[in-house]
XYZ file of C-alpha atoms in Angstrom:
475
model
C -51.067 -35.269 77.904
C -54.768 -34.490 77.570
C -55.980 -35.413 74.056
C -58.273 -32.385 74.097
C -55.255 -30.099 74.525
C -53.525 -31.741 71.569
C -56.733 -31.193 69.569
C -56.763 -27.499 70.576
C -53.132 -27.083 69.483
C -54.017 -28.319 66.005
C -57.005 -26.015 65.325
C -55.980 -23.750 62.440
C -57.137 -20.461 60.905
C -58.509 -20.123 57.397
C -56.770 -18.020 54.754
C -59.427 -15.320 55.117
C -58.909 -15.170 58.885
C -55.151 -14.926 58.463
C -55.482 -12.167 55.888
C -57.306 -9.945 58.368
C -55.151 -10.914 61.355
C -52.056 -9.902 59.407
C -53.583 -6.511 58.588
C -53.496 -5.894 62.367
C -54.943 -2.363 62.346
C -57.748 -0.964 60.182
C -60.457 1.670 60.262
C -64.214 2.039 60.582
C -65.978 4.980 58.923
C -69.388 5.889 60.407
C -71.130 8.304 58.063
C -74.828 8.751 57.202
C -77.790 11.070 57.862
C -76.916 10.880 61.575
C -73.945 13.103 60.792
C -76.444 15.852 59.943
C -78.980 15.216 62.722
C -76.318 15.017 65.463
C -77.655 11.604 66.503
C -75.999 8.229 67.062
C -78.981 6.121 65.976
C -81.286 7.404 63.268
C -85.037 6.868 63.250
C -85.456 5.958 59.592
C -87.650 9.012 59.088
C -84.832 11.351 58.075
C -85.268 13.298 54.846
C -82.531 12.374 52.326
C -82.352 16.090 51.517
C -80.280 16.668 54.672
C -77.404 14.568 53.314
C -75.049 16.911 51.477
C -71.302 16.474 52.155
C -70.269 19.245 49.780
C -66.515 18.720 50.332
C -66.497 14.934 50.543
C -62.964 13.732 49.829
C -62.519 9.995 50.228
C -58.829 10.304 49.298
C -58.437 12.495 52.387
C -60.018 9.705 54.466
C -57.635 7.134 53.031
C -54.581 9.332 53.622
C -55.612 9.824 57.260
C -56.040 6.074 57.650
C -52.643 5.371 56.106
C -50.921 8.020 58.210
C -51.865 6.004 61.298
C -50.505 2.809 59.760
C -53.917 1.237 59.168
C -54.263 -1.251 56.307
C -57.999 -1.133 55.562
C -61.265 0.802 55.766
C -64.762 -0.486 56.556
C -67.590 1.858 55.502
C -71.056 1.994 57.085
C -72.887 1.587 53.776
C -76.208 1.433 55.652
C -76.738 2.024 59.379
C -79.873 1.306 61.423
C -81.700 4.279 59.875
C -81.765 2.439 56.531
C -80.234 5.289 54.510
C -78.003 3.844 51.782
C -74.736 5.507 50.817
C -75.056 3.978 47.355
C -77.952 4.349 44.864
C -79.610 1.041 45.750
C -82.224 -0.172 43.294
C -84.307 -1.513 46.200
C -85.109 1.660 48.133
C -85.632 5.380 47.615
C -84.010 6.097 50.982
C -80.526 6.678 49.599
C -78.043 9.153 48.180
C -79.935 9.164 44.883
C -82.579 11.350 46.531
C -80.130 13.691 48.237
C -78.832 17.035 46.910
C -75.265 15.713 47.012
C -74.030 15.667 43.412
C -77.643 16.258 42.346
C -78.531 12.701 43.315
C -75.895 11.240 41.010
C -73.338 10.440 43.727
C -72.244 7.117 45.202
C -70.258 7.275 48.441
C -69.485 3.555 48.333
C -68.009 3.922 44.841
C -65.886 6.907 45.821
C -64.540 5.257 48.948
C -63.862 1.877 47.374
C -62.032 3.569 44.491
C -60.021 5.722 46.914
C -58.996 2.648 48.898
C -57.688 1.003 45.746
C -55.827 4.147 44.727
C -54.314 4.359 48.198
C -53.345 0.693 48.383
C -55.528 -0.275 51.327
C -58.321 -2.829 51.569
C -62.025 -1.949 51.459
C -64.760 -3.475 53.626
C -68.470 -2.910 54.184
C -70.861 -2.617 57.120
C -74.502 -3.267 56.310
C -76.935 -3.041 59.216
C -79.486 -5.852 59.279
C -81.729 -3.638 61.405
C -83.545 -1.172 59.151
C -85.825 1.409 60.772
C -86.969 2.775 57.419
C -87.728 -0.267 55.255
C -91.467 -1.108 55.535
C -90.911 -4.848 54.996
C -88.655 -5.100 58.062
C -90.373 -7.527 60.442
C -92.001 -9.420 57.571
C -89.111 -11.804 57.901
C -89.059 -13.694 54.593
C -89.672 -10.594 52.498
C -87.130 -8.462 54.330
C -84.484 -11.186 54.226
C -84.749 -11.121 50.425
C -84.500 -7.320 50.489
C -81.394 -7.500 52.640
C -79.780 -10.136 50.422
C -80.500 -8.017 47.361
C -78.630 -5.124 48.935
C -75.777 -7.411 49.939
C -75.601 -8.604 46.335
C -75.361 -5.014 45.070
C -72.449 -4.268 47.374
C -70.615 -7.544 46.772
C -70.833 -7.399 42.989
C -70.517 -3.705 42.209
C -67.470 -2.462 44.103
C -64.567 -4.837 43.484
C -62.827 -7.008 46.036
C -63.997 -6.595 49.619
C -61.974 -7.876 52.560
C -64.675 -7.807 55.241
C -68.433 -7.757 55.733
C -69.009 -6.446 59.257
C -72.333 -7.247 60.923
C -73.753 -6.396 64.307
C -76.762 -8.067 65.836
C -78.924 -5.009 66.466
C -82.529 -6.100 66.074
C -85.057 -3.503 67.152
C -88.510 -2.819 65.835
C -89.135 -1.716 62.294
C -91.680 0.840 61.034
C -94.448 -1.757 61.468
C -93.576 -2.438 65.112
C -92.401 -5.964 64.317
C -89.051 -7.566 64.987
C -87.186 -9.302 62.215
C -85.865 -12.870 62.305
C -82.565 -12.618 60.468
C -81.574 -15.461 58.164
C -77.905 -15.367 59.028
C -77.112 -18.630 57.275
C -78.546 -17.325 54.005
C -76.582 -14.081 54.358
C -73.372 -16.017 54.931
C -74.033 -18.367 52.014
C -74.525 -15.415 49.651
C -71.303 -13.787 50.813
C -69.345 -17.026 50.384
C -70.819 -17.455 46.910
C -70.077 -13.942 45.681
C -66.772 -13.217 47.461
C -65.268 -16.375 49.010
C -62.282 -14.505 50.425
C -64.362 -12.128 52.541
C -64.106 -12.254 56.336
C -67.538 -12.110 58.002
C -66.916 -10.313 61.261
C -68.588 -10.014 64.683
C -72.023 -11.459 63.809
C -70.178 -13.881 61.611
C -68.042 -17.020 61.721
C -64.612 -15.527 60.979
C -63.749 -12.736 63.441
C -65.406 -12.261 66.833
C -66.182 -9.188 68.887
C -63.899 -8.583 71.859
C -66.965 -7.999 74.046
C -66.913 -4.214 74.516
C -66.643 -0.950 72.589
C -64.245 0.736 74.978
C -61.025 -0.731 73.612
C -60.597 -3.050 76.606
C -58.251 -5.935 75.844
C -58.048 -9.224 77.703
C -54.782 -10.191 79.332
C -55.212 -13.638 77.744
C -56.859 -13.592 74.317
C -57.322 -17.016 72.774
C -58.011 -17.595 69.094
C -59.096 -21.189 69.798
C -62.453 -21.104 71.596
C -65.648 -23.156 71.968
C -67.509 -23.375 68.657
C -70.700 -22.208 70.372
C -69.344 -18.651 70.451
C -69.924 -18.427 66.692
C -73.631 -18.910 67.339
C -73.826 -16.651 70.361
C -73.059 -13.515 68.382
C -76.282 -14.124 66.469
C -78.336 -14.656 69.629
C -79.017 -11.446 71.509
C -81.565 -10.670 74.175
C -83.330 -8.417 71.692
C -82.727 -10.659 68.715
C -83.146 -14.325 67.919
C -83.796 -16.733 70.750
C -83.634 -19.923 68.743
C -80.746 -21.786 70.366
C -81.587 -22.951 73.869
C -78.618 -25.232 74.436
C -77.297 -24.662 77.938
C -73.663 -24.810 76.922
C -74.143 -22.324 74.107
C -75.209 -19.734 76.671
C -72.462 -20.604 79.108
C -69.841 -18.455 77.392
C -70.257 -15.090 75.725
C -67.915 -12.520 74.179
C -68.123 -10.410 77.332
C -66.448 -13.114 79.435
C -62.849 -12.554 80.426
C -61.806 -16.189 79.902
C -62.812 -17.754 76.598
C -60.055 -20.239 75.862
C -58.211 -21.512 78.923
C -57.830 -25.232 79.546
C -60.744 -25.118 81.959
C -63.044 -23.571 79.371
C -62.112 -25.697 76.382
C -62.186 -28.920 78.413
C -65.976 -28.543 78.556
C -66.356 -27.908 74.819
C -66.819 -30.772 72.410
C -65.967 -28.659 69.372
C -63.353 -25.939 69.079
C -62.860 -23.341 66.347
C -60.345 -20.705 65.351
C -62.284 -17.509 66.090
C -59.899 -14.583 66.710
C -60.892 -11.346 68.394
C -61.266 -7.826 67.077
C -61.051 -4.832 69.417
C -63.158 -1.911 68.241
C -63.517 1.595 69.590
C -63.975 5.124 68.278
C -61.405 7.903 68.202
C -64.133 10.063 69.812
C -66.812 9.287 72.417
C -69.412 8.804 69.668
C -69.401 6.675 66.544
C -70.792 9.472 64.346
C -69.464 13.012 64.104
C -70.617 15.569 66.671
C -69.103 19.042 66.694
C -69.370 19.043 70.486
C -66.741 16.268 70.526
C -64.090 18.111 68.521
C -62.093 18.583 71.715
C -62.711 15.016 72.938
C -60.490 13.093 70.518
C -58.735 10.276 72.375
C -55.229 11.114 73.539
C -52.168 9.648 71.878
C -51.369 7.760 75.077
C -54.829 6.173 75.173
C -54.696 5.126 71.517
C -51.209 3.658 71.948
C -52.453 1.733 74.978
C -55.325 0.237 72.968
C -53.039 -0.480 70.007
C -50.474 -2.336 72.078
C -53.153 -4.170 74.034
C -55.032 -5.313 70.924
C -52.503 -5.743 68.100
C -50.015 -6.721 70.792
C -52.516 -8.986 72.527
C -53.502 -11.428 69.766
C -56.365 -9.340 68.406
C -56.927 -6.880 65.595
C -57.718 -3.207 66.178
C -60.653 -1.532 64.409
C -60.583 2.237 65.061
C -63.609 4.318 64.090
C -63.174 7.698 62.373
C -66.340 9.766 61.828
C -66.253 12.218 58.893
C -67.841 15.591 59.613
C -70.653 17.371 57.759
C -68.235 18.603 55.123
C -67.399 15.003 54.263
C -63.883 15.270 55.723
C -62.064 13.675 58.642
C -61.799 16.562 61.109
C -58.434 18.275 61.491
C -58.133 17.222 65.156
C -58.612 13.572 64.242
C -56.182 13.807 61.322
C -53.511 15.272 63.583
C -53.978 12.548 66.203
C -53.852 9.809 63.566
C -50.584 11.165 62.210
C -49.157 11.327 65.738
C -50.271 7.751 66.369
C -48.671 6.433 63.193
C -45.453 8.302 63.897
C -45.309 6.928 67.445
C -45.907 3.340 66.326
C -43.274 3.604 63.624
C -40.816 5.165 66.052
C -41.351 2.445 68.645
C -41.071 -0.487 66.258
C -38.721 0.623 63.499
C -35.434 -0.956 64.645
C -35.394 -4.583 65.786
C -32.348 -4.934 68.034
C -32.566 -8.737 67.761
C -32.256 -8.803 63.993
C -29.264 -11.006 63.322
C -28.774 -11.886 66.984
C -27.548 -15.371 67.846
C -30.119 -17.674 69.431
C -29.904 -20.909 71.405
C -32.580 -23.134 72.916
C -32.977 -25.825 75.540
C -34.303 -28.225 72.903
C -34.691 -28.200 69.126
C -36.892 -30.205 66.777
C -35.297 -31.093 63.466
C -35.648 -28.240 60.984
C -36.882 -25.793 63.627
C -33.756 -24.239 65.084
C -33.841 -21.137 67.303
C -32.278 -19.031 64.529
C -35.731 -18.974 62.909
C -36.960 -16.589 65.616
C -34.584 -13.850 64.435
C -34.564 -14.410 60.660
C -37.535 -12.106 59.931
C -39.387 -14.921 58.159
C -42.948 -15.603 59.359
C -42.938 -18.977 57.596
C -40.191 -20.407 59.800
C -40.244 -21.103 63.524
C -38.372 -22.629 66.439
C -39.859 -25.605 68.237
C -38.734 -28.253 70.703
C -39.669 -31.896 70.219
C -43.347 -32.810 70.174
C -44.663 -33.339 73.675
C -42.190 -30.923 75.279
C -44.396 -28.298 76.900
C -41.681 -26.352 78.742
C -38.692 -24.871 76.942
C -36.243 -21.967 76.971
C -34.820 -19.834 74.179
C -32.008 -17.339 74.712
C -30.804 -14.409 72.605
C -27.323 -12.895 72.487
C -27.669 -9.377 71.053
C -23.900 -9.167 70.494
C -23.474 -6.169 72.777
C -25.375 -4.443 75.545
C -28.525 -2.717 74.340
C -31.206 -0.641 76.049
C -34.755 -1.849 75.356
C -38.278 -1.687 76.787
C -40.361 -3.734 74.340
C -40.248 -7.338 73.183
C -42.483 -8.724 70.436
C -43.205 -12.451 70.364
C -45.078 -14.209 67.556
C -46.117 -17.820 67.289
C -46.259 -19.658 63.986
C -49.423 -18.437 62.297
C -51.163 -21.830 62.094
C -51.570 -22.549 65.805
C -51.686 -20.976 69.251
C -49.969 -22.936 71.975
C -48.050 -20.839 74.516
C -50.017 -20.462 77.758
C -47.538 -18.878 80.157
C -44.026 -17.434 79.963
C -41.493 -15.150 81.590
C -38.925 -12.840 80.012
C -35.581 -12.435 81.719
C -32.458 -10.444 80.978
C -28.974 -10.765 82.387
C -27.799 -7.768 84.401
C -24.347 -7.894 86.014
C -24.295 -11.630 85.415
C -27.640 -12.243 87.151
C -30.829 -13.287 85.355
C -33.655 -10.902 86.284
C -37.345 -11.274 85.411
C -38.639 -8.272 83.455
C -42.025 -9.558 82.265
C -44.565 -12.259 83.114
C -47.056 -13.178 80.402
C -49.703 -15.690 79.463
C -50.748 -16.262 75.841
C -48.802 -15.145 72.773
C -50.653 -16.111 69.592
C -50.294 -13.980 66.460
C -48.459 -11.203 68.291
C -47.621 -10.321 71.873
C -46.118 -6.924 72.700
C -44.400 -7.071 76.080
C -43.791 -3.616 77.539
C -41.638 -2.983 80.622
C -39.318 -0.419 82.184
C -36.215 0.092 80.088
C -33.324 -2.274 80.845
C -29.813 -2.580 79.480
C -28.484 -6.031 78.689
C -26.810 -8.206 76.072
C -28.635 -11.418 76.949
C -32.380 -12.037 76.897
C -34.222 -15.259 77.745
C -37.745 -16.491 77.108
C -38.825 -19.202 79.530
C -41.997 -20.954 78.348
C -43.473 -22.527 81.474
C -46.798 -23.774 80.048
C -47.823 -24.662 76.506
C -50.100 -26.981 74.544
C -48.418 -30.104 73.182
C -45.246 -28.222 72.239
C -44.614 -24.499 71.729
C -43.522 -22.770 68.566
C -42.088 -19.310 68.080
C -41.724 -17.503 64.767
C -40.460 -14.137 65.997
C -38.482 -12.877 69.003
C -37.931 -9.146 68.467
C -36.452 -6.496 70.749
C -37.082 -2.745 70.588
C -36.070 0.445 72.303
C -38.941 2.900 72.124
C -39.433 6.534 72.998
C -41.835 5.862 75.859
C -42.617 9.578 76.149
C -44.061 9.581 72.611
């Protein structure tokens, strides 16, 4: 067996990466002066007086998020326009100069407190690009400014699960472009909140490569280490790394972790994907989009493709000018949560009997149906092809299977699902990677016996969960 493949099978996630992966589904909140100018990108010249969400109710936001089954909320504390949703000591371009609460308000405080009350995690987005701040483009000075604002957010609002960066790097008020000191930003975050995941332009969670909710058919968590640098190197941003290999792969590529790709990489890292999209066409609220909220079917498709495709799902919800999630969005979120719960509420394989073609000591097939993510089935080391079979006890009708590998590696490369109908084994699904979670959807079948045939894997496969569901596919 290729030593490089054995190396890939042993690359592991950090605790902070696992904590976000196991959240699965969380929200983005885009809210700033753009909400009042009807723009997507602000200019930095907006008057703070336009910001006045008279009915702002962050508890309403959190309830909408929870209704959909989301476990966290990331707030755009500062977008490209530079307007701060907290009373930053380092700029006058903030809520402290708005009429909202007579300049005494703090959106970040209200939202972070609401998240804690509601039992979900709180994260922050802070745009490095700042079209208002006059020092932007004076790189050393602005980098200190940016770190000062990071420090305010990381020390004043309790535990934060994620700092979400993008690499937007346009001109500032002085016409200059900024050279971001990413390493210094990361070091400050690690110092102040070591458990924080630094996402997208960061080393912990990577961008899926698009904002449309497109999910790869094969999403690898183990990828070339150069991808961690690429997110910081944009055509309109830094151009400091000229290594040929570093530019060979980017987040937009369809294949980031196959054997062919990783065979060319000297260093591999655990760098899982996040799929992000908005519930509406835009990222900020526009009244003209009130009737353009994504359909339930589209959101379910993205959910199953992302959460069920070894990625996390970040869904944007833009509050309106009142400071509320619009009624249309709230309704769709509730429908989405209800549909997910309905589809995945009863595991027909819970307590089923399981057998396997081969078993490593201490890793019997019963661990795939015990509901314990800390146990798993595995064949002997070096066995790359193996079969596990479930006996559901009686015939059941089902149209979804969930597979999960043990959380500390990703090894399965190709598999088929089969069920026995009238004594004949019939293929119902062909798949590639599994990883944290794979949702296999197919036309409903009725059977007592189900078989997973792993045809390709790295070193030896492992499987922590083999679940079977019957969903209302018309939901």
